[in-house]
C-alpha positions as a Python dict, from the first residue, in 0.01 Angstrom:
ca = {
    (1, 'M'): (0, 0, 0),
    (2, 'T'): (153, -317, -40),
    (3, 'G'): (454, -500, 125),
    (4, 'Q'): (681, -250, -135),
    (5, 'S'): (882, -24, 87),
    (6, 'K'): (847, 336, -1),
    (7, 'A'): (1169, 360, -133),
    (8, 'S'): (1140, 106, -409),
    (9, 'I'): (853, 309, -546),
    (10, 'L'): (999, 631, -533),
    (11, 'E'): (1334, 548, -683),
    (12, 'P'): (1161, 464, -1021),
    (13, 'L'): (955, 767, -992),
    (14, 'R'): (1219, 996, -944),
    (15, 'M'): (1409, 816, -1261),
    (16, 'A'): (1092, 867, -1477),
    (17, 'L'): (1020, 1227, -1336),
    (18, 'R'): (1407, 1293, -1523),
    (19, 'L'): (1297, 1077, -1833),
    (20, 'E'): (952, 1307, -1832),
    (21, 'E'): (1173, 1634, -1751),
    (22, 'E'): (1441, 1535, -2071),
    (23, 'G'): (1143, 1478, -2267),
    (24, 'R'): (1025, 1791, -2237),
    (25, 'K'): (1368, 1954, -2266),
    (26, 'F'): (1416, 1747, -2577),
    (27, 'F'): (1064, 1852, -2728),
    (28, 'A'): (1098, 2218, -2691),
    (29, 'D'): (1428, 2167, -2876),
    (30, 'A'): (1334, 2012, -3138),
    (31, 'A'): (985, 2280, -3127),
    (32, 'A'): (1280, 2535, -3192),
    (33, 'Q'): (1498, 2363, -3426),
    (34, 'V'): (1186, 2201, -3634),
    (35, 'R'): (1092, 2467, -3953),
    (36, 'N'): (727, 2340, -4028),
    (37, 'P'): (527, 2527, -3809),
    (38, 'H'): (332, 2251, -3815),
    (39, 'A'): (594, 2033, -3698),
    (40, 'R'): (701, 2298, -3426),
    (41, 'Q'): (317, 2302, -3265),
    (42, 'T'): (346, 1926, -3248),
    (43, 'L'): (638, 1906, -3065),
    (44, 'A'): (584, 2238, -2875),
    (45, 'F'): (236, 2027, -2748),
    (46, 'L'): (423, 1694, -2655),
    (47, 'A'): (681, 1935, -2448),
    (48, 'D'): (304, 2032, -2265),
    (49, 'E'): (206, 1692, -2220),
    (50, 'E'): (519, 1660, -2091),
    (51, 'S'): (531, 1895, -1771),
    (52, 'K'): (145, 1766, -1726),
    (53, 'H'): (340, 1420, -1697),
    (54, 'I'): (611, 1564, -1449),
    (55, 'E'): (313, 1761, -1203),
    (56, 'R'): (128, 1411, -1217),
    (57, 'I'): (432, 1211, -1119),
    (58, 'K'): (527, 1517, -803),
    (59, 'D'): (210, 1423, -686),
    (60, 'F'): (193, 1074, -756),
    (61, 'S'): (532, 1030, -515),
    (62, 'R'): (401, 1304, -281),
    (63, 'S'): (94, 1089, -192),
    (64, 'I'): (339, 789, -186),
    (65, 'E'): (528, 953, 113),
    (66, 'A'): (288, 1082, 251),
    (67, 'G'): (129, 679, 248),
    (68, 'M'): (-180, 856, 176),
    (69, 'A'): (-409, 683, -180),
    (70, 'A'): (-279, 800, -466),
    (71, 'P'): (-479, 1049, -643),
    (72, 'P'): (-680, 947, -896),
    (73, 'I'): (-596, 868, -1246),
    (74, 'S'): (-892, 1003, -1548),
    (75, 'A'): (-886, 1043, -1937),
    (76, 'S'): (-1158, 1204, -2049),
    (77, 'E'): (-1072, 1087, -2387),
    (78, 'S'): (-974, 687, -2474),
    (79, 'I'): (-637, 697, -2686),
    (80, 'E'): (-857, 567, -2998),
    (81, 'Q'): (-1023, 886, -2945),
    (82, 'R'): (-754, 1092, -2904),
    (83, 'V'): (-546, 949, -3253),
    (84, 'K'): (-867, 1007, -3420),
    (85, 'S'): (-897, 1360, -3302),
    (86, 'F'): (-502, 1482, -3425),
    (87, 'N'): (-521, 1237, -3766),
    (88, 'D'): (-817, 1461, -3830),
    (89, 'H'): (-643, 1772, -3752),
    (90, 'L'): (-336, 1642, -3943),
    (91, 'A'): (-548, 1582, -4200),
    (92, 'T'): (-652, 1959, -4295),
    (93, 'L'): (-256, 2058, -4292),
    (94, 'R'): (-221, 1847, -4612),
    (95, 'A'): (-133, 2105, -4828),
    (96, 'D'): (92, 2316, -4573),
    (97, 'M'): (311, 2045, -4477),
    (98, 'G'): (591, 1970, -4664),
    (99, 'P'): (893, 1770, -4500),
    (100, 'T'): (1285, 1900, -4372),
    (101, 'A'): (1575, 1689, -4305),
    (102, 'S'): (1547, 1850, -3909),
    (103, 'D'): (1175, 1763, -3874),
    (104, 'V'): (1173, 1388, -3973),
    (105, 'E'): (1512, 1356, -3775),
    (106, 'A'): (1294, 1520, -3481),
    (107, 'Y'): (986, 1331, -3567),
    (108, 'T'): (1201, 969, -3549),
    (109, 'M'): (1397, 1107, -3259),
    (110, 'A'): (1106, 1191, -3049),
    (111, 'V'): (919, 826, -3120),
    (112, 'K'): (1289, 659, -2997),
    (113, 'F'): (1211, 871, -2689),
    (114, 'E'): (858, 769, -2636),
    (115, 'N'): (931, 409, -2703),
    (116, 'G'): (1175, 416, -2442),
    (117, 'A'): (1002, 542, -2224),
    (118, 'A'): (720, 362, -2249),
    (119, 'D'): (977, 19, -2232),
    (120, 'F'): (1084, 161, -1879),
    (121, 'Y'): (709, 216, -1742),
    (122, 'R'): (615, -81, -1849),
    (123, 'E'): (918, -263, -1667),
    (124, 'Q'): (857, -67, -1362),
    (125, 'M'): (521, -162, -1402),
    (126, 'E'): (532, -531, -1445),
    (127, 'A'): (778, -505, -1164),
    (128, 'S'): (578, -399, -897),
    (129, 'D'): (280, -579, -678),
    (130, 'D'): (111, -252, -569),
    (131, 'P'): (-185, -207, -738),
    (132, 'E'): (-215, 139, -725),
    (133, 'V'): (139, 198, -907),
    (134, 'R'): (52, -53, -1161),
    (135, 'L'): (-186, 145, -1219),
    (136, 'F'): (-3, 442, -1204),
    (137, 'Y'): (246, 376, -1459),
    (138, 'Q'): (-51, 189, -1677),
    (139, 'W'): (-138, 522, -1742),
    (140, 'L'): (198, 647, -1817),
    (141, 'V'): (259, 344, -2073),
    (142, 'D'): (-37, 503, -2203),
    (143, 'E'): (56, 849, -2234),
    (144, 'E'): (359, 724, -2402),
    (145, 'S'): (209, 508, -2609),
    (146, 'L'): (0, 770, -2757),
    (147, 'H'): (211, 1038, -2827),
    (148, 'S'): (425, 761, -3003),
    (149, 'E'): (167, 725, -3219),
    (150, 'V'): (97, 1090, -3300),
    (151, 'L'): (456, 1107, -3354),
    (152, 'G'): (471, 756, -3592),
    (153, 'S'): (176, 941, -3853),
    (154, 'C'): (339, 1287, -3815),
    (155, 'L'): (648, 1076, -3901),
    (156, 'R'): (437, 869, -4206),
    (157, 'F'): (269, 1239, -4338),
    (158, 'I'): (526, 1445, -4385),
    (159, 'Q'): (681, 1114, -4543),
    (160, 'D'): (478, 1017, -4793),
    (161, 'P'): (96, 1230, -4729),
    (162, 'A'): (-88, 1035, -5055),
    (163, 'D'): (34, 686, -4838),
    (164, 'W'): (-119, 838, -4523),
    (165, 'F'): (-421, 925, -4681),
    (166, 'K'): (-474, 590, -4856),
    (167, 'G'): (-398, 481, -4468),
    (168, 'R'): (-705, 714, -4341),
    (169, 'Q'): (-975, 533, -4573),
    (170, 'S'): (-916, 178, -4532),
}
């Protein structure tokens, strides 16, 4: 750890933990409210993703508190691969998708939530002089940016499937 105090590292992590817990609740509640089963599945998936982030933040915080090296951050696939995989799955749902006001509203709010979380994590990353802390926040920025991109793709798909498919062909 660099010259940054433990407290100055841990306080933003506590805020990040609360943010992820709010996100998990938001996605779980939204999944319960939307009518479309695919929208429900996507939102439930994102609630589960937030749960994973919560555990990573807790692990990272514990390592800082104990003065130990941070747990390694690994990604099994690149963000581009994960978005492509999700969009390929979304393409198979064309006949089943039909937007309702609640689905569009849920996706719109979810995109705003994920973008806000990414902005917060980016600010924390830029404010830290600790390389491990910066790396951890970069991982969170990447995760939230991925979620935002997936949600944006879902939103475009349910609003205008024909246009969404045109975009995939270019």
